[in-house]
Amino acid sequence: MKRLTFTILISIILFTTIFSGCWNYSDVEEQFVVMGIAIDYDEKEKEYMLYAEVSRAKGGAEAETITRLESSKGTTLFEANRNLITRIGAKVYWGHTMVYIISERVAKKGITDVVGILNKLTQVRTDIFIIVCDNDSIDNIFEFEDPIHENVAQYLADLMKNFESSGKYRKAPLFKINQELASDEISLILPCITMEEVEKDDSDKEEGSGKDSVQKDEKPNKIIVTDGSCVFKKGKMVGKLNEEESLDALIVKKEVTKGYSLTVEEDMGVPNSSIEVINSNVKVNSTIDSKDNLILRIEIEIDADLVEIQSEDEYLKTEVREKIEKRFEKMLEEEIGKTIKKNQDEFKCDIFAFAGYVHRQQKEYWKANSNIWEDIYTDVQVSIKADVKIKSSALTFQPLKVGG
Amino acid sequence: MSNNLNEIAVTRDITKNQEILEDIIRETIDIVYYRFKTYDTREYLVVYFDDIINKEILDRDVIGGLIANAKTKFNNNGNITVEYIKSTIHFSNIDESMEFETVVDRLLAGDVIIFTEGLNVALCLPSQGWQQRGIIEPDAEIITKGPREGFVETLKTNRSMIRRKLKNPDLVFESLNLGKQSKSDINIVYIAGIVNETVLSQLKKRLEKIDIDAIIDSGYIEELIKDERLSPFNTVGYTERPDVVVSKILEGRIAVLCSGTPIVLTVPFLFVENLQANEDYYSGFIIASINRMVRFTSFLLTIFIPGLYVAIATNHHELIPTKLLFSFIASRVGVPFPTIIEVLAMILIFELLRESGLRLPKGLGQTVSIVGALVLGQAAVEAKFLSAPVVIIIALTAITSFIFYKINGALIIARVFITILGAMMGLYGVTLGAIAIFLHLYSIKSFGVPYMSYIASTEYEELKDTVVRGPWWKMKMRPRIINFRNVVRNGNVEDK
């Protein structure tokens, strides 16, 4: 009996991993791998526009790739996909597609169609990243030339993979979006990108180097930058969070828990300073008061390294450290409060999955009120308590000594 | 003539005896009939094959003894007896024979036969002596730590190597002759009390059935006594090392020694023995276990690597990491043949190289390796005849296959089988092929013992000498499936 169970278990594991997927013979070089796809919608023609970044390896000892950008149209996305054949000469292969970019137009129209087809196409991986792009950049998003990455899709995939260190945008693979779209207890947010001319971005960060201005003369140098998050309600985009608000939302959602940085400006006797979060934990407690009102209490606990402080004081003294901690706590409480308020008032979208906490913690209340959750959510009283603990000071204890 | 040999008895007349022998044994230059008379006028006929006896012993101890004793101890009562002759010859194990059948057999095997005028008894003196190869380390089974001696072509020397290692009254050598023309000496070796009696009687039965012209190498016997004759897997083991044979018979196996070859067979042979090497037991159990695991991995790799590559590269592009896919594509662009043809061609080329390199004189061997490495490896890739990943895949297959050179035939068949299935049905085919191969492996037996014993065991005791080599203090039992009577091998049972 034991042996039989063992055999069955092994067979199930083996068969499900090996026998899933379709099989037909084709040699690797016959594949035109589409690395990235961008989707736009033409309101007048009532047609989808599909921009594809198709890669092929050059023959030879080094794995160099040639990338071709092509676009096609179709009433449905699948038609547009097949119309690509007439432009490229072969059926494109979706098995290695990394990013799927949706224009804001499409996002506002509703993403269920465009995400739905990803689930139906047999070749698509479920970890394909979905990104929203603004309307003006969508048609030339793949024209961005990044000398470090072979193509835009790889750049965007790298961008998504490193989301946690930045914290200002979200990583949204297809499988996660499927879950969130299906769930009643959460509203979807997706990362946004846009294209920006380099000079604008550089002006306040770098002190204008000569080389950049020379390049500017040749052609307008546009780069892809992240642009906060899009908020969706029932599959339709209702608004945008900027980068700081995105960070606040992701902290509360517990999607970023370590590695990201927080910065405060000079205030409360604390100079400009940054901490690197080692670990952050969020607890959401829901209580019902005597008047049958829901109250949410968010407790944020953060352990951090004090990485940068623009001061020459001995900042590891207990009093100083406590002051810094206080400053960060105040900043977090204010900012997160504002972001939650914005969601409650403007979007009426529960992107933080508070519904889930209430569902788990106040079962009876949820049963009675789940159908009017949207109304409750917009009015719910949320209090935030941040607890920042500076555990260490990165590599050195002492500030840099400057002698006479 | 030879059919009714047993009816011819030795006569008292040595002239007649010589005539009979000359009648049986065709005229040949290497036989010697030496007639001489001693001082006491007795007449002797000494017959032997000149090239396979020790002439020195014959001249000094046999003939010298006869002549010397005739002078000093004059015995003239007329009655010659076997005892008298035995007392004059300086020789220990003299056999007497009254029939020509035995006489001829012994003569051919290298005995010196003495006929005496007036005695109807022939004396057989086993005084074989010939040049033999020195005891050296076998080329095919080289180890870094452990005994260096290897078997030679002479049975006696081989037996001595086993006896020296096992000073055990239960160690038994049994002799039999096989081959209608060659009459080769075959020895069965086992330890009474440990040996599996069923296997022993089965082996004897199969050996007796052999009715072939000649046994030139033990490979003849191997193929004739093997179960599952069509299976490419070996169910009879072989080795050139006495230490291996001794350890096998200590586990209850039986060894078959064959004169004229250093290859000794052992039965029953289990699959797990393909993974074992004698050095595993001489070096520490940790390194031995690592080596075992390496070998086991190699076994899987050498069968499945080309098939998996073909399956994934032609059927499951989504399983290849993106960067690897691009490097596959880069190497494939411009190659005219489909992947499956490439892989099969490369397998064939490797086998060609292996076979041509194997039997070449040493000087030419270098040419083969240069042609193989440069022309096939580099130029074929540069000329876009083959893609680089295929060369790498087959090189890996080749390296791993050398670990199992004893079952190379089976591995080639399994490899090609899996590769073709992989091209047809992808991983589905590879899995089906693997199931088929393992079903076959699990269905065959070696002398009644399941071939895959121990590999799939769920019992702790039995797994100690499989994919890992357990430390000696833990391996207290002999393999129970071969030997079930005398199972304790390490009596020093420690407390936990």
mmCIF file of C-alpha atoms in Angstrom, chain A residues 3 14-15 17-29 31 33 35 55-65 93 95-96 98 123 125 150-151 154, chain B residues 310 312-323 325-333 335 337-341 384 423-428 431-432 435 458:
data_model
loop_
_atom_site.group_PDB
_atom_site.id
_atom_site.type_symbol
_atom_site.label_atom_id
_atom_site.label_comp_id
_atom_site.label_asym_id
_atom_site.label_seq_id
_atom_site.Cartn_x
_atom_site.Cartn_y
_atom_site.Cartn_z
ATOM 1 C CA ARG A 3 4.622 1.504 -2.208
ATOM 2 C CA LEU A 14 6.501 13.351 -13.021
ATOM 3 C CA PHE A 15 3.557 13.462 -15.346
ATOM 4 C CA THR A 17 5.806 18.400 -14.871
ATOM 5 C CA ILE A 18 6.763 16.545 -17.989
ATOM 6 C CA PHE A 19 3.582 15.863 -19.855
ATOM 7 C CA SER A 20 2.153 19.328 -19.619
ATOM 8 C CA GLY A 21 2.533 21.585 -22.614
ATOM 9 C CA CYS A 22 2.253 20.769 -26.242
ATOM 10 C CA TRP A 23 4.797 19.091 -28.356
ATOM 11 C CA ASN A 24 5.641 19.445 -31.951
ATOM 12 C CA TYR A 25 8.963 19.279 -33.673
ATOM 13 C CA SER A 26 10.576 22.495 -34.754
ATOM 14 C CA ASP A 27 14.183 23.550 -34.684
ATOM 15 C CA VAL A 28 15.208 26.438 -32.491
ATOM 16 C CA GLU A 29 16.389 28.650 -35.307
ATOM 17 C CA GLN A 31 11.602 30.629 -33.908
ATOM 18 C CA VAL A 33 11.029 35.172 -30.445
ATOM 19 C CA MET A 35 10.567 39.698 -26.557
ATOM 20 C CA SER A 55 14.525 39.135 -31.653
ATOM 21 C CA ARG A 56 16.595 36.649 -33.508
ATOM 22 C CA ALA A 57 20.087 35.487 -32.817
ATOM 23 C CA LYS A 58 22.683 36.093 -35.455
ATOM 24 C CA GLY A 59 24.601 33.033 -36.461
ATOM 25 C CA GLY A 60 28.088 32.791 -35.123
ATOM 26 C CA ALA A 61 30.114 32.027 -32.105
ATOM 27 C CA GLU A 62 28.720 34.897 -30.063
ATOM 28 C CA ALA A 63 25.058 35.001 -29.211
ATOM 29 C CA GLU A 64 24.374 38.380 -30.770
ATOM 30 C CA THR A 65 20.798 39.252 -31.409
ATOM 31 C CA TYR A 93 6.968 32.753 -30.746
ATOM 32 C CA GLY A 95 7.290 31.378 -25.245
ATOM 33 C CA HIS A 96 9.958 33.824 -24.170
ATOM 34 C CA MET A 98 9.089 39.028 -21.116
ATOM 35 C CA GLN A 123 2.957 29.714 -25.388
ATOM 36 C CA ARG A 125 4.545 32.236 -19.661
ATOM 37 C CA GLU A 150 20.102 43.886 -25.870
ATOM 38 C CA ASN A 151 16.560 45.067 -26.209
ATOM 39 C CA GLN A 154 15.157 42.821 -21.366
ATOM 40 C CA VAL B 310 16.865 16.897 -28.786
ATOM 41 C CA ILE B 312 14.010 20.316 -25.444
ATOM 42 C CA ALA B 313 15.669 21.927 -28.446
ATOM 43 C CA THR B 314 13.034 20.716 -30.857
ATOM 44 C CA ASN B 315 9.866 20.381 -28.851
ATOM 45 C CA HIS B 316 10.042 22.493 -25.744
ATOM 46 C CA HIS B 317 11.625 25.827 -26.562
ATOM 47 C CA GLU B 318 9.822 27.398 -23.674
ATOM 48 C CA LEU B 319 11.858 25.324 -21.232
ATOM 49 C CA ILE B 320 15.140 26.824 -22.367
ATOM 50 C CA PRO B 321 16.186 29.961 -20.499
ATOM 51 C CA THR B 322 15.918 32.921 -22.862
ATOM 52 C CA LYS B 323 19.625 33.635 -23.067
ATOM 53 C CA LEU B 325 17.782 29.855 -26.354
ATOM 54 C CA PHE B 326 19.464 32.702 -28.176
ATOM 55 C CA SER B 327 22.831 31.032 -27.951
ATOM 56 C CA PHE B 328 21.255 27.808 -29.278
ATOM 57 C CA ILE B 329 19.706 29.749 -32.132
ATOM 58 C CA ALA B 330 22.994 31.520 -32.846
ATOM 59 C CA SER B 331 24.776 28.206 -33.186
ATOM 60 C CA ARG B 332 21.999 26.632 -35.224
ATOM 61 C CA VAL B 333 21.594 29.422 -37.786
ATOM 62 C CA VAL B 335 23.294 24.541 -40.081
ATOM 63 C CA PHE B 337 20.448 19.523 -40.934
ATOM 64 C CA PRO B 338 17.660 19.240 -38.401
ATOM 65 C CA THR B 339 18.763 18.825 -34.797
ATOM 66 C CA ILE B 340 17.899 15.140 -34.631
ATOM 67 C CA ILE B 341 20.037 14.334 -37.681
ATOM 68 C CA LYS B 384 28.341 25.049 -40.070
ATOM 69 C CA ALA B 423 12.727 13.950 -31.360
ATOM 70 C CA MET B 424 9.364 12.383 -32.055
ATOM 71 C CA MET B 425 7.525 13.166 -28.868
ATOM 72 C CA GLY B 426 9.669 15.531 -26.843
ATOM 73 C CA LEU B 427 9.973 14.958 -23.120
ATOM 74 C CA TYR B 428 6.940 12.744 -23.350
ATOM 75 C CA THR B 431 9.850 9.626 -20.333
ATOM 76 C CA LEU B 432 8.275 6.758 -22.226
ATOM 77 C CA ILE B 435 10.024 3.752 -18.569
ATOM 78 C CA THR B 458 13.417 0.454 0.478
#
